[in-house]
Amino acid sequence: MTRRFLIGLATATALLAPTLASAGPTIDSIKQRGALRCAVNTGLLGFSAPDSTGKWTGIDADFCRAVAAAILGDPDKVQYVGTNAQNRFTVLQSGEVDMLSRNTTWTSSRDSTLGSVFAGVLFYDGQGFMVPKKLGVKSAKELDGATICVQPGTTTELNVSDYFRSRKMNFKPVVIAELNQIEQAFFAGRCDVYTTDISGLAATRLKAPNKDDYVILPEAISKEPLGPMVRRGDWEFFTIVKWTLFGLLEAEEMGVTKANVDAKKGEAGNNPPLQRLLGLSGDAGKGLGLDNDWMVRAIKAVGNYGEMYERNIGPLGIPRGLNAQWTQGGLMYAPPIR
Amino acid sequence: MLSSERARGIFYQFLLLAAVFGLGWYLVGNTLHNLSTRQIQVGFEFLGREAGFEIAESQIAYAPSDSYFRAFLVGLFNTLHVALLGIVLATVLGTLVGIARLSSNWLMSRLASAYVETMRNIPLLLQLFVWYGLFTELMPPVRQAIELGGGIFVTQRGLYYPWPEPHAAWSAAGWALLAGAALAFAWRGHARRVQERTGRQLPVGLVAAALLAGLPLAAWLALGAPTQLVYPELRGFNFRGGKVLSPEFLALLIGLSTYTAAFVAEIVRAGILAVDKGQTEAAMSLGLTRGQDLRLVTLPQALRVIIPPMTSQYLNLTKNSSLAVAIGYPDLVAVANTTMNQTGQAIEAIAILMAVYLTISLLISLFMNWYNNRVRLVER
């Protein structure tokens, strides 16, 4: 190799550099690594929990798959990192993971002071209370003086204290960070009440020695919009995550499923919105720094939003409710892909 | 200039110092830069904001409307509470086991060594889970609480016991106890001086006991001798009234004390073995009793060996109390963790933790060194 060649190479690289513009540091490192690092809950049925074969299942875990499929073309190229309520933000801040896909509530302070932003809402939830049936409690208003199990560092912990304060009622908290430990304490009777998001209560109830011994009280005491979170400042990656979510919602609205996505491609001829979703026209994928097949890959990996919901949340027995499409009276509404 | 050994020494030390400062400067600067590029807020202003979360137990008044600073104080006092009681319990239990292990009674010494070997070789965290499990799984639910008599109840929510109704006489008795302690201390000094001057031995133990018990009793009687107790009563979900030792606190206290006691036992045993048998024989031949020998001859020499390693056990116990997080006792670390998560101020919260534990450790060490200096052999 001669010196002249080296100089030529350097010049060529310098000239090429602007056209090979970086797609953002997060995407670069995902591509280099060949895998998406996704922080999930260590074990919450329906959201993210390892099954008997060690495969992560749940709607949060599936969303990681969809993003991996969109960026890398392979839904299995995800490295899951189990996190608890205490360390979830730190692993994201420090760059240990690329995104947080974990039942985490979107709040203004988390959006502004943690060095991270929410990319949308994957699940509309609310905080509730679960009690043993034999206590005979019918409403949260009867809980004065109760002992309540709660996870530390959560919005739940703050809401329950607000709720009791504003009603001049008292409670004793039992605060343990690990989900399994706190569930065990509740089942053992250390506390009268377990409080968390209603979906979480339903998942915990399934783990009970006998699930019919426990009831979830009717009140939802807060709004808990749960969604994926990414680091601030890397807007390319942020946009991809956000639009993968919208794409999955749009797919449900248009009736595109895991099974019929290829067939739909064939019959999209006279349906411009469907053409754009499936990358047959427009440049939606390229605008994101991907190719136009990004959404097809994501849908093939996990199905549309409705399929993800039925597969993962359905078994918990939680009706679609707020999580239905806007056309069905729910809040799920994707901005147009165009 | 570099040929002079002294100059070279100074030069290299200066270089090292500069390197250390440079590294520190780089680390701090780098962290601040990273935080600001990631738009993470820095600073301690959050300490003044409303905490908003409830804390299960507290030595000082606390409500969710108080500031994060006060929440930290609650955590600090909870840590000190369990650490101080743990140190006392571990010392007493450890000393007993240490002496038992040297006992000529075969069964007793074997039991003591079995205790020491078992406790020392099982990780503390596991022991804490066992204790917590014992309390929450094996104890009866609130509605089937076992009454031990006298208004004391055992349940899986903890140990409930009656407590005197607030009355001025109780705080007066508390102050009288402090005064009694001061007087007893002064009397001890007086007795020592009298003995040095005249050889006469004044009764110290008896007078001290009289002062410590008598003064509070007199104050209590003088202010009307209130006997009204508040008994715990099952109302609604839980017992109300009286006081409670929570299973989290009990599990942590018992776990820490029994674990550390095993180490203390070995230190005490080593200390006693370190004193030559001839010392006891000499004391006996002087006509001292067995108790006097232990108090005046053997222990003062054993303490020289015991105190320095004991200091590090006390430090360990205090630091190990941070395992409280695992079983839900709201110690300093638990409060800091929650704060960190509610505010996102991880670096600040960890800095506070480090500063507090450093201070506590240095204070314990300072006190133990002072005590060590006091009891060491005065060589003439």
PDB file of N, CA, C and O in Angstrom, chain B residues 255-283:
ATOM      1  N   GLY B 255     -31.593 -10.104  62.302  1.00  0.00           N
ATOM      2  CA  GLY B 255     -30.635 -10.598  61.316  1.00  0.00           C
ATOM      3  C   GLY B 255     -29.261  -9.974  61.506  1.00  0.00           C
ATOM      4  O   GLY B 255     -28.248 -10.673  61.594  1.00  0.00           O
ATOM      5  N   LEU B 256     -29.221  -8.656  61.615  1.00  0.00           N
ATOM      6  CA  LEU B 256     -27.937  -7.959  61.777  1.00  0.00           C
ATOM      7  C   LEU B 256     -27.250  -8.382  63.065  1.00  0.00           C
ATOM      8  O   LEU B 256     -26.048  -8.652  63.079  1.00  0.00           O
ATOM      9  N   SER B 257     -28.005  -8.439  64.183  1.00  0.00           N
ATOM     10  CA  SER B 257     -27.356  -8.726  65.465  1.00  0.00           C
ATOM     11  C   SER B 257     -26.850 -10.150  65.527  1.00  0.00           C
ATOM     12  O   SER B 257     -25.730 -10.384  65.977  1.00  0.00           O
ATOM     13  N   THR B 258     -27.674 -11.114  65.087  1.00  0.00           N
ATOM     14  CA  THR B 258     -27.220 -12.498  65.214  1.00  0.00           C
ATOM     15  C   THR B 258     -26.041 -12.770  64.282  1.00  0.00           C
ATOM     16  O   THR B 258     -25.137 -13.518  64.622  1.00  0.00           O
ATOM     17  N   TYR B 259     -26.064 -12.126  63.095  1.00  0.00           N
ATOM     18  CA  TYR B 259     -24.960 -12.325  62.157  1.00  0.00           C
ATOM     19  C   TYR B 259     -23.668 -11.724  62.720  1.00  0.00           C
ATOM     20  O   TYR B 259     -22.641 -12.382  62.810  1.00  0.00           O
ATOM     21  N   THR B 260     -23.744 -10.458  63.145  1.00  0.00           N
ATOM     22  CA  THR B 260     -22.547  -9.792  63.641  1.00  0.00           C
ATOM     23  C   THR B 260     -22.071 -10.429  64.950  1.00  0.00           C
ATOM     24  O   THR B 260     -20.867 -10.476  65.220  1.00  0.00           O
ATOM     25  N   ALA B 261     -23.008 -10.926  65.756  1.00  0.00           N
ATOM     26  CA  ALA B 261     -22.644 -11.533  67.035  1.00  0.00           C
ATOM     27  C   ALA B 261     -21.659 -12.677  66.837  1.00  0.00           C
ATOM     28  O   ALA B 261     -20.762 -12.890  67.661  1.00  0.00           O
ATOM     29  N   ALA B 262     -21.801 -13.427  65.730  1.00  0.00           N
ATOM     30  CA  ALA B 262     -20.893 -14.544  65.475  1.00  0.00           C
ATOM     31  C   ALA B 262     -19.458 -14.040  65.337  1.00  0.00           C
ATOM     32  O   ALA B 262     -18.512 -14.660  65.838  1.00  0.00           O
ATOM     33  N   PHE B 263     -19.304 -12.902  64.676  1.00  0.00           N
ATOM     34  CA  PHE B 263     -17.955 -12.342  64.515  1.00  0.00           C
ATOM     35  C   PHE B 263     -17.453 -11.783  65.836  1.00  0.00           C
ATOM     36  O   PHE B 263     -16.288 -11.953  66.200  1.00  0.00           O
ATOM     37  N   VAL B 264     -18.368 -11.109  66.564  1.00  0.00           N
ATOM     38  CA  VAL B 264     -17.996 -10.549  67.863  1.00  0.00           C
ATOM     39  C   VAL B 264     -17.534 -11.680  68.791  1.00  0.00           C
ATOM     40  O   VAL B 264     -16.539 -11.553  69.507  1.00  0.00           O
ATOM     41  N   ALA B 265     -18.244 -12.819  68.745  1.00  0.00           N
ATOM     42  CA  ALA B 265     -17.908 -13.948  69.608  1.00  0.00           C
ATOM     43  C   ALA B 265     -16.463 -14.383  69.372  1.00  0.00           C
ATOM     44  O   ALA B 265     -15.723 -14.637  70.326  1.00  0.00           O
ATOM     45  N   GLU B 266     -16.080 -14.456  68.101  1.00  0.00           N
ATOM     46  CA  GLU B 266     -14.710 -14.873  67.801  1.00  0.00           C
ATOM     47  C   GLU B 266     -13.694 -13.866  68.310  1.00  0.00           C
ATOM     48  O   GLU B 266     -12.620 -14.230  68.787  1.00  0.00           O
ATOM     49  N   ILE B 267     -14.036 -12.594  68.214  1.00  0.00           N
ATOM     50  CA  ILE B 267     -13.124 -11.554  68.681  1.00  0.00           C
ATOM     51  C   ILE B 267     -12.969 -11.631  70.196  1.00  0.00           C
ATOM     52  O   ILE B 267     -11.861 -11.555  70.736  1.00  0.00           O
ATOM     53  N   VAL B 268     -14.090 -11.825  70.881  1.00  0.00           N
ATOM     54  CA  VAL B 268     -14.041 -11.910  72.347  1.00  0.00           C
ATOM     55  C   VAL B 268     -13.235 -13.137  72.762  1.00  0.00           C
ATOM     56  O   VAL B 268     -12.367 -13.073  73.643  1.00  0.00           O
ATOM     57  N   ARG B 269     -13.485 -14.254  72.085  1.00  0.00           N
ATOM     58  CA  ARG B 269     -12.752 -15.477  72.410  1.00  0.00           C
ATOM     59  C   ARG B 269     -11.247 -15.258  72.221  1.00  0.00           C
ATOM     60  O   ARG B 269     -10.439 -15.591  73.086  1.00  0.00           O
ATOM     61  N   ALA B 270     -10.892 -14.666  71.083  1.00  0.00           N
ATOM     62  CA  ALA B 270      -9.481 -14.421  70.816  1.00  0.00           C
ATOM     63  C   ALA B 270      -8.890 -13.497  71.873  1.00  0.00           C
ATOM     64  O   ALA B 270      -7.770 -13.697  72.345  1.00  0.00           O
ATOM     65  N   GLY B 271      -9.663 -12.490  72.272  1.00  0.00           N
ATOM     66  CA  GLY B 271      -9.184 -11.530  73.266  1.00  0.00           C
ATOM     67  C   GLY B 271      -8.897 -12.201  74.588  1.00  0.00           C
ATOM     68  O   GLY B 271      -7.856 -11.956  75.216  1.00  0.00           O
ATOM     69  N   ILE B 272      -9.805 -13.074  75.007  1.00  0.00           N
ATOM     70  CA  ILE B 272      -9.607 -13.735  76.305  1.00  0.00           C
ATOM     71  C   ILE B 272      -8.437 -14.716  76.233  1.00  0.00           C
ATOM     72  O   ILE B 272      -7.606 -14.793  77.146  1.00  0.00           O
ATOM     73  N   LEU B 273      -8.349 -15.436  75.075  1.00  0.00           N
ATOM     74  CA  LEU B 273      -7.242 -16.388  74.930  1.00  0.00           C
ATOM     75  C   LEU B 273      -5.892 -15.673  74.900  1.00  0.00           C
ATOM     76  O   LEU B 273      -4.866 -16.260  75.231  1.00  0.00           O
ATOM     77  N   ALA B 274      -5.925 -14.402  74.488  1.00  0.00           N
ATOM     78  CA  ALA B 274      -4.670 -13.678  74.348  1.00  0.00           C
ATOM     79  C   ALA B 274      -4.069 -13.305  75.703  1.00  0.00           C
ATOM     80  O   ALA B 274      -2.893 -12.979  75.795  1.00  0.00           O
ATOM     81  N   VAL B 275      -4.880 -13.329  76.741  1.00  0.00           N
ATOM     82  CA  VAL B 275      -4.349 -12.982  78.066  1.00  0.00           C
ATOM     83  C   VAL B 275      -3.744 -14.237  78.697  1.00  0.00           C
ATOM     84  O   VAL B 275      -4.404 -15.274  78.789  1.00  0.00           O
ATOM     85  N   ASP B 276      -2.499 -14.105  79.090  1.00  0.00           N
ATOM     86  CA  ASP B 276      -1.789 -15.268  79.617  1.00  0.00           C
ATOM     87  C   ASP B 276      -2.457 -15.816  80.873  1.00  0.00           C
ATOM     88  O   ASP B 276      -2.958 -15.056  81.712  1.00  0.00           O
ATOM     89  N   LYS B 277      -2.461 -17.153  80.968  1.00  0.00           N
ATOM     90  CA  LYS B 277      -3.086 -17.808  82.113  1.00  0.00           C
ATOM     91  C   LYS B 277      -2.425 -17.359  83.416  1.00  0.00           C
ATOM     92  O   LYS B 277      -3.053 -17.268  84.474  1.00  0.00           O
ATOM     93  N   GLY B 278      -1.103 -17.066  83.336  1.00  0.00           N
ATOM     94  CA  GLY B 278      -0.358 -16.626  84.521  1.00  0.00           C
ATOM     95  C   GLY B 278      -0.971 -15.407  85.179  1.00  0.00           C
ATOM     96  O   GLY B 278      -0.890 -15.239  86.408  1.00  0.00           O
ATOM     97  N   GLN B 279      -1.623 -14.555  84.369  1.00  0.00           N
ATOM     98  CA  GLN B 279      -2.234 -13.349  84.910  1.00  0.00           C
ATOM     99  C   GLN B 279      -3.350 -13.706  85.880  1.00  0.00           C
ATOM    100  O   GLN B 279      -3.467 -13.119  86.952  1.00  0.00           O
ATOM    101  N   THR B 280      -4.164 -14.691  85.495  1.00  0.00           N
ATOM    102  CA  THR B 280      -5.247 -15.130  86.364  1.00  0.00           C
ATOM    103  C   THR B 280      -4.678 -15.765  87.629  1.00  0.00           C
ATOM    104  O   THR B 280      -5.129 -15.490  88.750  1.00  0.00           O
ATOM    105  N   GLU B 281      -3.660 -16.600  87.420  1.00  0.00           N
ATOM    106  CA  GLU B 281      -3.055 -17.261  88.591  1.00  0.00           C
ATOM    107  C   GLU B 281      -2.479 -16.233  89.552  1.00  0.00           C
ATOM    108  O   GLU B 281      -2.637 -16.328  90.772  1.00  0.00           O
ATOM    109  N   ALA B 282      -1.842 -15.199  88.976  1.00  0.00           N
ATOM    110  CA  ALA B 282      -1.281 -14.162  89.836  1.00  0.00           C
ATOM    111  C   ALA B 282      -2.386 -13.443  90.599  1.00  0.00           C
ATOM    112  O   ALA B 282      -2.243 -13.178  91.809  1.00  0.00           O
ATOM    113  N   ALA B 283      -3.503 -13.164  89.913  1.00  0.00           N
ATOM    114  CA  ALA B 283      -4.606 -12.475  90.560  1.00  0.00           C
ATOM    115  C   ALA B 283      -5.160 -13.315  91.703  1.00  0.00           C
ATOM    116  O   ALA B 283      -5.427 -12.813  92.797  1.00  0.00           O
TER     117      ALA B 283
END
